[in-house]
Structures are given as C-alpha cells and as structure tokens.
Amino acid sequence: MRLTRRTLVATGGTALALPFLNRAAHAQGRGRVVVVGGGFGGATAARALASLGHEVTLVERQPTYWTCPFSNTVLAGLNPIESIAFGYDGLSAAGVTVVRGEAQGIDTDASQVRLSDGSLPYDRLILAPGIDLRYDALPGYDEAASEVMPHAWKAGAQTELLRRQLEAMEDGGVVAIAVPENPFRCPPGPYERASLIAHYLKSTKPRSKVLILDAKDAFSKRPLFEEAWAALYPGLVEWVPVSMGGKVVGVDPATLTLMTDFAEHQVAVANVIPPQRAGGIADASGVADATGWCPVSPETFESALVPGIHVIGDACLAGAMPKSAFSANAQALVAAQAIDMLLRGETPGAPKLINTCYSLAAPDYAFTVAGVYQPVEGALAEVESAGGTSPVGAPPDVRATEADYARAWYATITGSVFG
Amino acid sequence: MRALVIVLAGLATSASAQGAPPGALSCTGCHALDAEATMPLGAFSAEEISAALADYRDGRRDATIMDRIARGFTPEESQAIAEWIADHADKE
C-alpha cells in the first residue's frame, strides 16, 4: 500500500519546448503574453503558454525562488535552504523569455508593462504577484521590525533568519507565532509551522514552548493539528484563539514583545505573520479592489476590473479556493487554457479545479485537505460532494503514507514547474 | 494492490492544455507533466483510469485522498478526464 520512497525527479522541460513561434504564429492566433511574477502560478502559466506556441515573457525580480511549501521543514532543520531553491533556467529552456526586473506599472491603453528600462507589449497579461506583507496593519510591525521578528511568510532570507533564531534560542524559551485574520497565504501554514518547530524543540530544547497567538477562532485542519499536538508534542504547543485574547494588536521589536488586548507576551523568538494583500503591481494596475485582493472571472481568471489582465494565485479572489501553491498551479493551467482559446477566437468553457494541501506535523506524520471547485454564480464554489480532510483518528501508517505523498507531491510539482 | 496514489509519469506536455476537459489540468498538480514516476499512468488505458476514478468515487477502493477528489466529478466528467490522460500520457 505504500508508495516507494523513491524521490520523484522531473526530467526537465525539453519535451515541452516547442519551436518558438513568433510573428508567424501570431497570425495563426498565437499571441504575446507577459507574465509578471515567477512563483508557482506565474511560472506554471508561462510554461504552459510557451508550450502552446505563444510568445511568453516572464518578468521576475529575483534570480532564485524559494518555495513557501516545505519552508517549514527548513525552519525545523529537516532540510537545507537549498532544497527549496529554484532558478529559471528550466523555463528558459522551455521557451519562456525570462526578464529579470520589476514591473513598474501597466499601461492598459497601450497594453504594455512598464519596466525600469523599457516596456513589454502584450496581447494578454497575467499578473501573479503573490502577496505583499502589510507593514501598515500591525502597530510596531514594519519592514525593519521584520528583521527582528521575522514573518518568514515569503521564503528565503526570512526563513534563514527565523531558523538562526530558533537555533540560537536557549532551552526554555517561548517561540510565538502571530497569525492574522483570513484571508492570508496558506491557511494551514502557521499550524504546520508550529508543529515542525515543536518537532525541533522536542529533541533539542524540550523545556521550550510554541505559543500561537491567533486572530481567529478556527483554523484549517484544526482537529487534525490538535490531535497531532496531543500525540506528538504534549505541552509543547499552546493555541490562543481570538476569543481567548489571542489577537496580536501591536508589537515591540526592541523587547520582543507581542501585545494583545489582554496581555503582553515577551518571548525568545517572535514569528509575526502580518496581514497581507495582493502584490504591489496589482494595486498599481487597478486590478485590486478595496480588500487589497483581485476579483476575477472564475472561468478565465480575467480581472473583473481591467479587461485583458488575468490574475492568478495568492493575489486573486478565487472564491472558496484557498491561497496555496496547488491552487496557483491549477489556476495557472486553467488561465493558460482560457487565454490560448481567447487568442484563437474561441470561448472558454466552465472549468473545474482541484486544491490539495498537505501539512506535515512531523517527518512521518501528515494529513491533507482537498477540494474540488467550479464556477457558481460568478465565483468558484466548492463541489459539496467532494473534498474535506484526512480522517481524525487515523492510524500512524496512514499519517506516514501521507507524509511520503507530501514529499512526492513537492518533488513532482517543483519539477514540473521549475525543472 | 496498486499504490493508492497513481503518479502520472508522462502526463503529456502542457501543450495538451488545448482541449483538456474540466478538471483534467488540476491532476497534474500531483501527477507530473513529464517526470519519472513510480506508477506511470501511461501504462493504463482510459478504461482502467475511469474504473479507478469510479471506485474512488464510490468508496470501493482504499485511498488517502483520491476518494475525496473523485467525488467531485460525475461519471461523464471522470470518463473525459480518463480519456484525456490516456491520450496524452507518455506511452513509452
């Protein structure tokens, strides 16, 4: 019944590389597509559209992308930071023109993306900017504070910083994780993080504790996480919901203090996950609404506010779909299919999309939530007959099997997106 | 018994996004586009894939997660997905 532990490694994109059909292709319904943002959503869409013969340019600020999925295993010392780092050579080999730079703005009248040193014309534009952390939402928490109280909600240097703090902490310390209200990137992520930090502390600093200060009274996979904490880390993880005064309303980086309405928590390590919104280019281009996120068509992911611009991944308001790497990948493929049809003068039909999200509570203990989604009255709604979480009370071999599948999923998706 | 999760080896290039039926593109989130895999779906016919999806959907086959996903698709949708996968999976 067990999947073998053999790591799945993508063989790369050579099979995907179609001839780079440029102007000639354009005449046959091929188009120029610019993709802004090279995370799971943007990279997937760029690759899919290039393989369909379109002229695709991906604009990405960084030469290296560190995935948020599995970044909690890096925090726990289970994997090195290099294991979650990916470059863009695979996309280049797959026929995507990768431009390192930052989109300064969108000229929607001329259908051009402005860069610092020029502009890129497009027939269709995909924005996949992920999230911006709101440094105006939590008193005391600005970008400078994040160098002391890391969010580690964009992986990379922040992940390494939080890891170093955990390593340097003395036994007996309290590690606080401040969790914002919905919506935010990766709803189960803070609780996976608490679990894997507890896993690290249990073996190295067993008198320490993880304190989750939550702005919510419920969270994704809660019964499964609480079962795991009781079984694996008794006394090590404490969750304080908003109704028990869990919401962090201010921080003081100088003293590593988190303030709630009822108490001040001075801690050894403070991981502050602040409120979020769509990445900056979304606001600058007019596709974000007053919530800070981007309403889109559930059929094509075209912006409800600006025609010709599609928004995928964490930045978009995808109805019931959670903000996850799996969702971003699924949305990217649906958007790519729709854009291909639109460029060929066809009308996209109603899609179905899947989300699957693995959470590791320990290296050999994982569980999932899954959902199937379809457009209902203009928004993506969950198909009620489907989805849900792994069962509570499942035996250890089932949790171990799901942990193996979690690793297989990660190897597969990163291989197919970045390999 | 076959592995609970079938890992798609050669589920095509994403060029096959053209004509993919509803739901099919999401399969590649777990089942690789063009990766080596332990249980390539390229080895399966549309009938076998469709039967597996029906068994997951109706609870006749042990699963960790495919039961929860398969219930989101009608028999007709599942059949279309199975045919698309069989058409596009790498048969080598």
Tab-separated table of C-alpha atoms in Angstrom, chain A residues 51 140 258 263 398:
chain	number	residue	atom	x	y	z
A	51	SER	CA	4.347	25.121	-24.873
A	140	GLY	CA	5.063	48.402	15.557
A	258	LEU	CA	3.676	40.945	21.373
A	263	ALA	CA	-1.661	40.610	27.873
A	398	VAL	CA	-1.825	6.379	7.198
